[in-house]
GROMACS .gro file of N, CA, C and O in nm:
model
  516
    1UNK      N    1   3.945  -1.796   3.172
    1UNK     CA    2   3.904  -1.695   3.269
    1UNK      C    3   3.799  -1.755   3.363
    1UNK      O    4   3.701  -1.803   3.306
    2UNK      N    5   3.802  -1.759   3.476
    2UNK     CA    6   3.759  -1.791   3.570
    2UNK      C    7   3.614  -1.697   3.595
    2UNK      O    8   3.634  -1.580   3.627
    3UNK      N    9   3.509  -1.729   3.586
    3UNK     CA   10   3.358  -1.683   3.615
    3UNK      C   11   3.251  -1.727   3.714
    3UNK      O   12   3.240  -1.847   3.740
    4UNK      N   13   3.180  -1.646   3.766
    4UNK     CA   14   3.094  -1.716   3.906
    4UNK      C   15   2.973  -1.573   3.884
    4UNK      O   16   2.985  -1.450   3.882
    5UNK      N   17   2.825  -1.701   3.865
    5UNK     CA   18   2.759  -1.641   3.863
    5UNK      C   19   2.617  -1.684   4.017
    5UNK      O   20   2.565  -1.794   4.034
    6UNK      N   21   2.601  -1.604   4.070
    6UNK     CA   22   2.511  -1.656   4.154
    6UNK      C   23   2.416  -1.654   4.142
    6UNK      O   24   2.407  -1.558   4.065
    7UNK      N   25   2.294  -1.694   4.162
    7UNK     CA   26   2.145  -1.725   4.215
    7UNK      C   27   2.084  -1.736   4.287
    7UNK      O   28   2.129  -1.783   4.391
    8UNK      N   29   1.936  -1.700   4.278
    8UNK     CA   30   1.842  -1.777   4.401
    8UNK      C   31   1.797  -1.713   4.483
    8UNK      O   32   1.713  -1.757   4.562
    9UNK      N   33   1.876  -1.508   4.483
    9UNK     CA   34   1.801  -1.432   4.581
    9UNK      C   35   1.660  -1.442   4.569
    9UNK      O   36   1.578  -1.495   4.494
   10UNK      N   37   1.660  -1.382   4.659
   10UNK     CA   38   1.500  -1.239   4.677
   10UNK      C   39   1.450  -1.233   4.786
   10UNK      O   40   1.535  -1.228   4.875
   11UNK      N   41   1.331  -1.232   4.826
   11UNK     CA   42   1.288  -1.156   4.953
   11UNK      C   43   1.166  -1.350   4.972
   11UNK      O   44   1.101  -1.440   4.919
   12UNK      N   45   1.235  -1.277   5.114
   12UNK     CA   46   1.200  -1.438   5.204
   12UNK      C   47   1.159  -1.378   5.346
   12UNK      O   48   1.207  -1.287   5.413
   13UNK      N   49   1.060  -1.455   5.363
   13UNK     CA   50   0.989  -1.402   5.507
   13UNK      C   51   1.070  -1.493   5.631
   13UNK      O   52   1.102  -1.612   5.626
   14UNK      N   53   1.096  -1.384   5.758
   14UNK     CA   54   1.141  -1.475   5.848
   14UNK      C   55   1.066  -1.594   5.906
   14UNK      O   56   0.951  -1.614   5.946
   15UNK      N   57   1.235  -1.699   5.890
   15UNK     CA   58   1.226  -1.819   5.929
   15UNK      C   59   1.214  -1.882   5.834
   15UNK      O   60   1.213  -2.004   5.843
   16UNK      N   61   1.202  -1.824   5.725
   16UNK     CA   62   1.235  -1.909   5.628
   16UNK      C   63   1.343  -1.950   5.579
   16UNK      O   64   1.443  -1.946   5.651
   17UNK      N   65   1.354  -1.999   5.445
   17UNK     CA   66   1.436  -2.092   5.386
   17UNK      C   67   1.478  -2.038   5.225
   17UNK      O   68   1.390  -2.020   5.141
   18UNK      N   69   1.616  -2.018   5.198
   18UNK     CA   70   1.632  -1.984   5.073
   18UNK      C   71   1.758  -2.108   5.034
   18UNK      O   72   1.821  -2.174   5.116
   19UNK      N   73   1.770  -2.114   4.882
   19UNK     CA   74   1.925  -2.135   4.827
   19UNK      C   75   1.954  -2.090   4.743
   19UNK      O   76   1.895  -2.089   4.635
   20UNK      N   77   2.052  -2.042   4.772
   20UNK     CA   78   2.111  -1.948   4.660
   20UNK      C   79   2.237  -2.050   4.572
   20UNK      O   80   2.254  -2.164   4.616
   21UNK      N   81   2.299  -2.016   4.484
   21UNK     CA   82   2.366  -2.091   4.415
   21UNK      C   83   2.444  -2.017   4.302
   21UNK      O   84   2.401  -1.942   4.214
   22UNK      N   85   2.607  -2.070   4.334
   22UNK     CA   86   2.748  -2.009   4.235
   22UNK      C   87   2.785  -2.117   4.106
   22UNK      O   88   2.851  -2.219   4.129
   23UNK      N   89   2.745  -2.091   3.994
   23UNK     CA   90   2.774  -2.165   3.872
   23UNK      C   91   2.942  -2.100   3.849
   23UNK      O   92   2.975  -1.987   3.811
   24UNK      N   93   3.020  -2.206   3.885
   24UNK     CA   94   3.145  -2.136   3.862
   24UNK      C   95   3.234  -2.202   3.690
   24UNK      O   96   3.286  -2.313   3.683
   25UNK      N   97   3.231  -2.137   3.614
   25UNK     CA   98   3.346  -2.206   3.489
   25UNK      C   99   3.475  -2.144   3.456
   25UNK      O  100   3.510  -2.040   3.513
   26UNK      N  101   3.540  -2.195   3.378
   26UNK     CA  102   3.676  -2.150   3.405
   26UNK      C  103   3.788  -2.245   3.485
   26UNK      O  104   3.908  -2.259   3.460
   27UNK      N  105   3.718  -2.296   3.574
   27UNK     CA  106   3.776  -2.382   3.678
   27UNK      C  107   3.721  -2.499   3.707
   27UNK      O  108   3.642  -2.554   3.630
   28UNK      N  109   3.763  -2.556   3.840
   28UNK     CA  110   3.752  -2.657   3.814
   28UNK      C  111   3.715  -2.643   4.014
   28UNK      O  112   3.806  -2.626   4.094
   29UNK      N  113   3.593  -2.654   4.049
   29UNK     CA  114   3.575  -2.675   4.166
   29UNK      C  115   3.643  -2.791   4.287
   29UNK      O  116   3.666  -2.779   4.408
   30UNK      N  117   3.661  -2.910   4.183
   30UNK     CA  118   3.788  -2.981   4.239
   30UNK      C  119   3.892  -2.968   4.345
   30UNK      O  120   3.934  -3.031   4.442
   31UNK      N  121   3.921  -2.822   4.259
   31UNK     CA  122   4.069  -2.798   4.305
   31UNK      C  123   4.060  -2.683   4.354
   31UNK      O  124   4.168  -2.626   4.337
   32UNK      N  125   3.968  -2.602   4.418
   32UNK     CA  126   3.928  -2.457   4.455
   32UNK      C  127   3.876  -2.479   4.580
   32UNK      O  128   3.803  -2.576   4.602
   33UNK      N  129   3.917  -2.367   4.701
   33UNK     CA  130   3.828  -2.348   4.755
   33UNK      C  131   3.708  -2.234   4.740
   33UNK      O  132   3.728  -2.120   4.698
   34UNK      N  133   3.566  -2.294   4.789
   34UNK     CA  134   3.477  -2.256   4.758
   34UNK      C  135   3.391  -2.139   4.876
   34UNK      O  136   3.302  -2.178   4.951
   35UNK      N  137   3.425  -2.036   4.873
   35UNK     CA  138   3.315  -1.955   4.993
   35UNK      C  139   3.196  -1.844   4.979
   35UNK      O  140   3.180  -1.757   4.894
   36UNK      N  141   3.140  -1.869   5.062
   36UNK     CA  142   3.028  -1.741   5.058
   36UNK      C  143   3.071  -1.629   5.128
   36UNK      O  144   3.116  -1.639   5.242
   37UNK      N  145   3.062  -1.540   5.078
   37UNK     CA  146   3.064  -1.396   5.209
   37UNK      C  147   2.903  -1.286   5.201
   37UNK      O  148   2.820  -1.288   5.111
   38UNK      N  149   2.902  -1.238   5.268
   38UNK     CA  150   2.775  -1.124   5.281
   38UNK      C  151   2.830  -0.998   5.285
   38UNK      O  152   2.940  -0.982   5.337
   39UNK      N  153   2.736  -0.859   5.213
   39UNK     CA  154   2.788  -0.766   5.275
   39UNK      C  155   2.661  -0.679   5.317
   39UNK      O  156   2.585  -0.632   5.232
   40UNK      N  157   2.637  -0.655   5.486
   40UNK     CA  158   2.540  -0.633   5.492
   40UNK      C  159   2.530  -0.460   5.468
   40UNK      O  160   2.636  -0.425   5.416
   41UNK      N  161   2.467  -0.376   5.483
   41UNK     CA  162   2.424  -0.252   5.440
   41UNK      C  163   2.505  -0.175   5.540
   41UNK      O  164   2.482  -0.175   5.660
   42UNK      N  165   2.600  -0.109   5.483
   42UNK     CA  166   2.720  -0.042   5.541
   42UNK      C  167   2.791  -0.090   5.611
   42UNK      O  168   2.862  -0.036   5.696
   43UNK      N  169   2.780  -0.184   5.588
   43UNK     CA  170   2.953  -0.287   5.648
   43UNK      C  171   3.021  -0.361   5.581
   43UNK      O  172   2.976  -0.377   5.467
   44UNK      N  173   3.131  -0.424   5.608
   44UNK     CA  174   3.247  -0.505   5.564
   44UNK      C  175   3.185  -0.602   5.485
   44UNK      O  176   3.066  -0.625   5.507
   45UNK      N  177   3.259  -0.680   5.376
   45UNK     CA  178   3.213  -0.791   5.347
   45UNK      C  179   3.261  -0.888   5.420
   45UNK      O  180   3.384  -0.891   5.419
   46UNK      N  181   3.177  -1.021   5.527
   46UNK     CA  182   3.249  -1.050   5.600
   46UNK      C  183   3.193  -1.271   5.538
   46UNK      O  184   3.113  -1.320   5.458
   47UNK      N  185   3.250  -1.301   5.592
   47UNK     CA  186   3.231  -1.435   5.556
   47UNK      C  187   3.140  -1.527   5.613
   47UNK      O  188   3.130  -1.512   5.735
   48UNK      N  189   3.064  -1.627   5.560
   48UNK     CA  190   2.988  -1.706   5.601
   48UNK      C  191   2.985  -1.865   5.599
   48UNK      O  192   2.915  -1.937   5.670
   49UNK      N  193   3.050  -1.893   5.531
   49UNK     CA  194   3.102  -2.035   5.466
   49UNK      C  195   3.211  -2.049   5.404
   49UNK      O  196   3.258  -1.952   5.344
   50UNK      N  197   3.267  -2.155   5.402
   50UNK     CA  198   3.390  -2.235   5.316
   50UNK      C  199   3.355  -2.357   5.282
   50UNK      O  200   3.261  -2.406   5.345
   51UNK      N  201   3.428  -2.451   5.156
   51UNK     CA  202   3.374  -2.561   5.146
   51UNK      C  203   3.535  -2.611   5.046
   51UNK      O  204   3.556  -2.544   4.945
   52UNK      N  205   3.626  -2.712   5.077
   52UNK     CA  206   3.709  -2.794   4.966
   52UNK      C  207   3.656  -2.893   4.969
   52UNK      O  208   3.598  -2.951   5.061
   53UNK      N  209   3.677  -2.925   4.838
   53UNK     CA  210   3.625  -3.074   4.812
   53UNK      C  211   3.783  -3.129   4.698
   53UNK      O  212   3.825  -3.060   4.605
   54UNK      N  213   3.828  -3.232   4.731
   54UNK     CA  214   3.946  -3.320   4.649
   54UNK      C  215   3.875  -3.457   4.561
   54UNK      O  216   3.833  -3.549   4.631
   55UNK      N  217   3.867  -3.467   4.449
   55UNK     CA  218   3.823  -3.572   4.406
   55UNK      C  219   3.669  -3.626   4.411
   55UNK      O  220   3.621  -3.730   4.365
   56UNK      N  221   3.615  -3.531   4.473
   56UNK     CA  222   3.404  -3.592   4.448
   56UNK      C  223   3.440  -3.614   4.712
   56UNK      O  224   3.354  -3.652   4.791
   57UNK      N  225   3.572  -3.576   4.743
   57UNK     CA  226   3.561  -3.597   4.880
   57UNK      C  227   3.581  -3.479   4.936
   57UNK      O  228   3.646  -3.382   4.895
   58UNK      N  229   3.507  -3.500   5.052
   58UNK     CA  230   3.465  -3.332   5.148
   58UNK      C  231   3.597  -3.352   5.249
   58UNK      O  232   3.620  -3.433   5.338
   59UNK      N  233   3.697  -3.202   5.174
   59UNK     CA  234   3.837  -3.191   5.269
   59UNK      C  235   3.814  -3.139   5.432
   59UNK      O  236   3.853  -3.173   5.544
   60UNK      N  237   3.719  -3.027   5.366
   60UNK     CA  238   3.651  -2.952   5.476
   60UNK      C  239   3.571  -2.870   5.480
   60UNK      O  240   3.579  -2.808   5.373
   61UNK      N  241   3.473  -2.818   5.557
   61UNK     CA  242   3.368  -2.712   5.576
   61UNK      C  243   3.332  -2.649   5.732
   61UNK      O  244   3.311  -2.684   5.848
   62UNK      N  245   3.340  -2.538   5.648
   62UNK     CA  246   3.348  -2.457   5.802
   62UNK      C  247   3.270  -2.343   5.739
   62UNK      O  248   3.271  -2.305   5.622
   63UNK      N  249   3.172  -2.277   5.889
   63UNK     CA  250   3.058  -2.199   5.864
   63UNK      C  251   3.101  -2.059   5.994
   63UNK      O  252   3.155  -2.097   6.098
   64UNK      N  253   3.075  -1.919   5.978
   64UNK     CA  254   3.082  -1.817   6.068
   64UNK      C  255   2.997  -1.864   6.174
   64UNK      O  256   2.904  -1.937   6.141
   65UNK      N  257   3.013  -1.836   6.294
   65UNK     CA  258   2.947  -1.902   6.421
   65UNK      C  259   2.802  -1.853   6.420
   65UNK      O  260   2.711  -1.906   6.483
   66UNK      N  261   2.788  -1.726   6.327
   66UNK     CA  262   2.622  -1.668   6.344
   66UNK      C  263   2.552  -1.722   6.216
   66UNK      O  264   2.471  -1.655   6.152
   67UNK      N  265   2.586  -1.838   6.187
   67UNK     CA  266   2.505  -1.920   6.045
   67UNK      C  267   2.527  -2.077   6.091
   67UNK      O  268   2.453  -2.160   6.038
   68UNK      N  269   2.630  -2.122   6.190
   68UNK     CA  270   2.630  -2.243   6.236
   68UNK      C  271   2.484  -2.260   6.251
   68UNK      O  272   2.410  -2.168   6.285
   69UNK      N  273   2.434  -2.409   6.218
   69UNK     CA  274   2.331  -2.474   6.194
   69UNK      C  275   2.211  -2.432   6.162
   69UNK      O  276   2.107  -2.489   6.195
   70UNK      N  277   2.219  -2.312   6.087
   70UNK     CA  278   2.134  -2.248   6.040
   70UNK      C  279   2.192  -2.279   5.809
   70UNK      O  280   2.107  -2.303   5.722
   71UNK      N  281   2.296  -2.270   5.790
   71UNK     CA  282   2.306  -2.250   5.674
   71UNK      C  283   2.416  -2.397   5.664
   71UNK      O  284   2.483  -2.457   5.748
   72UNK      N  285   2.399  -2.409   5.555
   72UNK     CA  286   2.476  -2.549   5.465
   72UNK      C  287   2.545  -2.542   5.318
   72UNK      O  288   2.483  -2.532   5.212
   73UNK      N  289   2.652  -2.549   5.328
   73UNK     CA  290   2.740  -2.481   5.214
   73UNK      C  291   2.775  -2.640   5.143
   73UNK      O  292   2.821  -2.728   5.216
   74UNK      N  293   2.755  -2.662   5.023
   74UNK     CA  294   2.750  -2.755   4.930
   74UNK      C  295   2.851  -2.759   4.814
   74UNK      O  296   2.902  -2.649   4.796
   75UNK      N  297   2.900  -2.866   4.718
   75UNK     CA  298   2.906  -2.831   4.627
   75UNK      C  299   2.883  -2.994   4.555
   75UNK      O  300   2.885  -3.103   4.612
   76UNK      N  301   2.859  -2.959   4.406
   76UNK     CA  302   2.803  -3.045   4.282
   76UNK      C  303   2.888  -3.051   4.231
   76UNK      O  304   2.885  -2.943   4.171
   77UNK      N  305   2.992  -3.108   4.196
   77UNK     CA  306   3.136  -3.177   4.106
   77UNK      C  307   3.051  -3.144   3.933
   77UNK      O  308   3.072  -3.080   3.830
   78UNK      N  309   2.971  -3.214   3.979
   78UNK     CA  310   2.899  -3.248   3.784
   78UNK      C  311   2.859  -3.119   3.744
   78UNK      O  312   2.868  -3.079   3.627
   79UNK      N  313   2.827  -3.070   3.814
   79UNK     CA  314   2.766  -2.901   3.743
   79UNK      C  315   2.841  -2.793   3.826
   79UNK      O  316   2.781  -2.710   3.894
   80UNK      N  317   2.966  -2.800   3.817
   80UNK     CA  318   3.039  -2.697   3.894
   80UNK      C  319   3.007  -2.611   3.948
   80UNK      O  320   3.062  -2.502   3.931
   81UNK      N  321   2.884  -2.630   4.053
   81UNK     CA  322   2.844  -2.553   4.150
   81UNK      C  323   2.836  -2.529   4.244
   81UNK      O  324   2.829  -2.642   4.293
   82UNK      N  325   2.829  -2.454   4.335
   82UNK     CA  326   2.791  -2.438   4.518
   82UNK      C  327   2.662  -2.422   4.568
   82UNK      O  328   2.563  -2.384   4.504
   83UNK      N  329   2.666  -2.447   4.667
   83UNK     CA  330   2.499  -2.400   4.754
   83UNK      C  331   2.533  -2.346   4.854
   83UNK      O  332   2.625  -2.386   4.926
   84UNK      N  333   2.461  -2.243   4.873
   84UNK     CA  334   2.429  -2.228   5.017
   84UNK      C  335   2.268  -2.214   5.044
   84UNK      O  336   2.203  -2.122   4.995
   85UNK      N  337   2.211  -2.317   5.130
   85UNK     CA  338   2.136  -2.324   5.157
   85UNK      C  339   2.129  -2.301   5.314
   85UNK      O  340   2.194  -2.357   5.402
   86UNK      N  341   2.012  -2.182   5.325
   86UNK     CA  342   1.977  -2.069   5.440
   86UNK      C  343   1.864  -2.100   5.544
   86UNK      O  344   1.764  -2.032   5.523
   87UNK      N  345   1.855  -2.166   5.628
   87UNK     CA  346   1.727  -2.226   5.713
   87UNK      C  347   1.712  -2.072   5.847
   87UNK      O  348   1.791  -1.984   5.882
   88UNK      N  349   1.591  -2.101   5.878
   88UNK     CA  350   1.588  -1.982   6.011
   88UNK      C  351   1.625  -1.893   5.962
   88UNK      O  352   1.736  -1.858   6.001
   89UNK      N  353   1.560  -1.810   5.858
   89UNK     CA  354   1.653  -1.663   5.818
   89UNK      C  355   1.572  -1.557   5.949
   89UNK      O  356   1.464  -1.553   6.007
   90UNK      N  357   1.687  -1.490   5.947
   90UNK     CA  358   1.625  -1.379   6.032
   90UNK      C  359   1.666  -1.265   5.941
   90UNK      O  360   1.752  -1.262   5.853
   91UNK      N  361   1.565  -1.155   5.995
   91UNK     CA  362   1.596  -0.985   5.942
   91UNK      C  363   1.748  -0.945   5.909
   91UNK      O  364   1.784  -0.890   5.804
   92UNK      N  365   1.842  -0.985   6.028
   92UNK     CA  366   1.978  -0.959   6.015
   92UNK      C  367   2.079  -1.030   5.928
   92UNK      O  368   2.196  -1.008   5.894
   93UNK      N  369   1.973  -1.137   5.899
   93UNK     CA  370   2.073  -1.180   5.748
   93UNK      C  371   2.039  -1.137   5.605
   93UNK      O  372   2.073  -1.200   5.505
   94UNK      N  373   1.971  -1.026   5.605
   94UNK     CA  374   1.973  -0.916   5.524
   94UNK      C  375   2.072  -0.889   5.438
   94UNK      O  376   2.129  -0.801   5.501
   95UNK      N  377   2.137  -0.903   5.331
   95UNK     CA  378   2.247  -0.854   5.273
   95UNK      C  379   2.258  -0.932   5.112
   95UNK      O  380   2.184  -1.015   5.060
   96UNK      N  381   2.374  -0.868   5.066
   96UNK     CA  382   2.407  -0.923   4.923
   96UNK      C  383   2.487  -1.024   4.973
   96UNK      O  384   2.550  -1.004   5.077
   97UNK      N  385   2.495  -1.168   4.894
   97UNK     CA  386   2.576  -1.287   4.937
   97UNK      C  387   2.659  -1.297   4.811
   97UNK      O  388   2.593  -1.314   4.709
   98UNK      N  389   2.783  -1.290   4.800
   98UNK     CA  390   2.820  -1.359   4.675
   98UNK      C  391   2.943  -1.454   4.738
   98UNK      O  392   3.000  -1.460   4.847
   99UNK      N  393   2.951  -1.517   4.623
   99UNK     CA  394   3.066  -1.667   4.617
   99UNK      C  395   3.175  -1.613   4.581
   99UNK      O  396   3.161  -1.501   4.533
  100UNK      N  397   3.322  -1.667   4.589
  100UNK     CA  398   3.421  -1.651   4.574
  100UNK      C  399   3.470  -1.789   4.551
  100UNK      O  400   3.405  -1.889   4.581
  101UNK      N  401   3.628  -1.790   4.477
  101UNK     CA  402   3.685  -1.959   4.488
  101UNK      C  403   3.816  -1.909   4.453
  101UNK      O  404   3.831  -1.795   4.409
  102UNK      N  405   3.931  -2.009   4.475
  102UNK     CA  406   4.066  -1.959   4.471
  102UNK      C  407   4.146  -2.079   4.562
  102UNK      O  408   4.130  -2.112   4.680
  103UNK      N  409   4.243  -2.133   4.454
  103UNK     CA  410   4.295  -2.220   4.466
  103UNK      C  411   4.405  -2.262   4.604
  103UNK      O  412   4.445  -2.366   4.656
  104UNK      N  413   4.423  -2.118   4.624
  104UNK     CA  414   4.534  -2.149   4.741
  104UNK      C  415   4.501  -2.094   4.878
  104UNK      O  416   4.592  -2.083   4.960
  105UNK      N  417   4.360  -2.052   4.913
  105UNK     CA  418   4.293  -2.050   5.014
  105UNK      C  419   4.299  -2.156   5.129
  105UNK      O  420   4.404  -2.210   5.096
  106UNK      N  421   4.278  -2.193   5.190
  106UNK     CA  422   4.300  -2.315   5.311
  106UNK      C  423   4.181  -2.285   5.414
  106UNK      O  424   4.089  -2.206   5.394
  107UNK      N  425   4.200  -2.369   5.536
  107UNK     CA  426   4.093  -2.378   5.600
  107UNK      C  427   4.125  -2.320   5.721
  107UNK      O  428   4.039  -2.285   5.802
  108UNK      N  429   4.233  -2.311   5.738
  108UNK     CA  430   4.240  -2.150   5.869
  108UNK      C  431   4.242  -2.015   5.786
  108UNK      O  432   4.271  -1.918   5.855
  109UNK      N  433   4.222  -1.994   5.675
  109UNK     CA  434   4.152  -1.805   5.631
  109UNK      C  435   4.063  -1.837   5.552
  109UNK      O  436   4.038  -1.748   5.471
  110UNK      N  437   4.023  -1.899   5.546
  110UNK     CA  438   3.852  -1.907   5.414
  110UNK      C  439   3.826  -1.744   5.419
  110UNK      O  440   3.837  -1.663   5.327
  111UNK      N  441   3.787  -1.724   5.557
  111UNK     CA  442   3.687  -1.610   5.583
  111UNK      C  443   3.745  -1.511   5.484
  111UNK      O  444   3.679  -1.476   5.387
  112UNK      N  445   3.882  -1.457   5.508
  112UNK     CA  446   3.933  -1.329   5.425
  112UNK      C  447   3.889  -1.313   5.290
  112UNK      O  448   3.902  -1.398   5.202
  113UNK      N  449   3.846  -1.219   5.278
  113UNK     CA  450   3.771  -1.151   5.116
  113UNK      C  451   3.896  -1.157   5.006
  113UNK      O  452   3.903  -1.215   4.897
  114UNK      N  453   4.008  -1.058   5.092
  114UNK     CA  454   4.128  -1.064   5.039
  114UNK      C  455   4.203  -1.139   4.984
  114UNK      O  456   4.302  -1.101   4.923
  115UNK      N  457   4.170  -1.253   4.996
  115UNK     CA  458   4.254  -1.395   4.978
  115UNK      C  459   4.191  -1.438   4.809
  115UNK      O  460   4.262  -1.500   4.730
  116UNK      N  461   4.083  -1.404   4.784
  116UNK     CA  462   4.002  -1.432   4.673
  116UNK      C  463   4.019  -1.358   4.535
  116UNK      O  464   3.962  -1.252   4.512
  117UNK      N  465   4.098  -1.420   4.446
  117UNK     CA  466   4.043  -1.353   4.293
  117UNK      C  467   3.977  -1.348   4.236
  117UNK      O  468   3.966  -1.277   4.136
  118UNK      N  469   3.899  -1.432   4.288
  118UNK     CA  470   3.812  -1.476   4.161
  118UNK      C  471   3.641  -1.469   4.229
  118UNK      O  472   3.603  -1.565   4.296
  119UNK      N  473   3.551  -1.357   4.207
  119UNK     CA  474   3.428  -1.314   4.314
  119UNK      C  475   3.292  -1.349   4.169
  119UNK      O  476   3.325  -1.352   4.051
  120UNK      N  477   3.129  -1.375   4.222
  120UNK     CA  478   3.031  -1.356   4.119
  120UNK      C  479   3.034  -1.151   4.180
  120UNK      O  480   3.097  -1.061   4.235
  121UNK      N  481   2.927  -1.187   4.122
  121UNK     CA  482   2.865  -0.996   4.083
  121UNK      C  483   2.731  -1.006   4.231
  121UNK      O  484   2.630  -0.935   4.226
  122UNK      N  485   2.759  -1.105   4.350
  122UNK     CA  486   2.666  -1.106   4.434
  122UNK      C  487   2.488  -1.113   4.387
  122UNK      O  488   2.461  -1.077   4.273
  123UNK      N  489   2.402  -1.148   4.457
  123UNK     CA  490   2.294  -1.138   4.507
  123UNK      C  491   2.224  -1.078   4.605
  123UNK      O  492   2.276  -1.041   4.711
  124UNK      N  493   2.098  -1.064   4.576
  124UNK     CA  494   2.064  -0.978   4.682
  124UNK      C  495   1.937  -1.026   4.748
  124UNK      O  496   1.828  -1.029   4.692
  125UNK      N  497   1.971  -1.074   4.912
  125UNK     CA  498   1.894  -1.142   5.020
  125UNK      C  499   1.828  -1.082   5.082
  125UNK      O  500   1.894  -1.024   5.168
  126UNK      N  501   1.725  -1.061   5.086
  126UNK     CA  502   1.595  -0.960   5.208
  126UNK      C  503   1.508  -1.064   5.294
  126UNK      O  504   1.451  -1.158   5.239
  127UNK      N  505   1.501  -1.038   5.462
  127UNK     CA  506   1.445  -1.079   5.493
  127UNK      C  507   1.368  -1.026   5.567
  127UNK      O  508   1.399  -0.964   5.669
  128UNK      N  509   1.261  -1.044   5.527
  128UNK     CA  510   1.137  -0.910   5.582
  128UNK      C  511   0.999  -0.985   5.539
  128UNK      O  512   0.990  -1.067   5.447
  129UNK      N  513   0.871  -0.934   5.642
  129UNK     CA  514   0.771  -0.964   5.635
  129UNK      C  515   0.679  -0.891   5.567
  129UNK      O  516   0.562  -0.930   5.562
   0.00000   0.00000   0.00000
């Protein structure tokens, strides 16, 4: 059975810097793609990152245009994990983040929620002074 637990919220003052992090077992990050989504406070869960990796090599990574060079989506082969690490937070990235992974995802729909079986139980990101 496939499991994903995340880490690393809490409350971060703007402009700052968080990482949060998906311990995934069950699987095998290898062979998964790996994404973040957010869901901010009465809206959609919508996506923020993707990440495959084949063999310890980066297939591809792709980020939502309102986290481009602001956030960095990772992963650790040896400890079957992900990162997302959050630079420049602002107020509006406010929300619960959780990870998702699922083998037959690709890199034109990362974003879709739908596409994912396999979700953690989210975190929860505040950014406020």
């Amino acid at each position: 059975q496939v499991q994903l637990v995340e880490s690393g919220g809490g409350l971060v003052q703007p402009g700052g810097s968080r990482t949060l992090s998906c311990l995934v077992s069950g699987a095998s990050l290898g062979a998964m793609t790996v994404a973040w989504f957010r869901r901010l406070p009465g809206r959609e869960r919508e996506g923020v990152a993707g990440i495959r990796t084949s063999g310890g090599n980066l297939m591809w990574r792709s980020y939502a245009p309102f986290v481009t060079g602001r956030f960095t989506i990772s992963t650790d082969g040896a400890k079957n994990t992900a990162y997302l690490k959050m630079t420049s937070l602002k107020s509006e990235d406010t929300a619960v983040y959780y990870c998702a992974t699922d083998d037959h995802v690709g890199r034109d729909d990362w974003f879709r929620p739908a596409l994912y079986d396999y979700w953690g139980q989210g975190t929860q990101v505040t950014v406020s002074a």
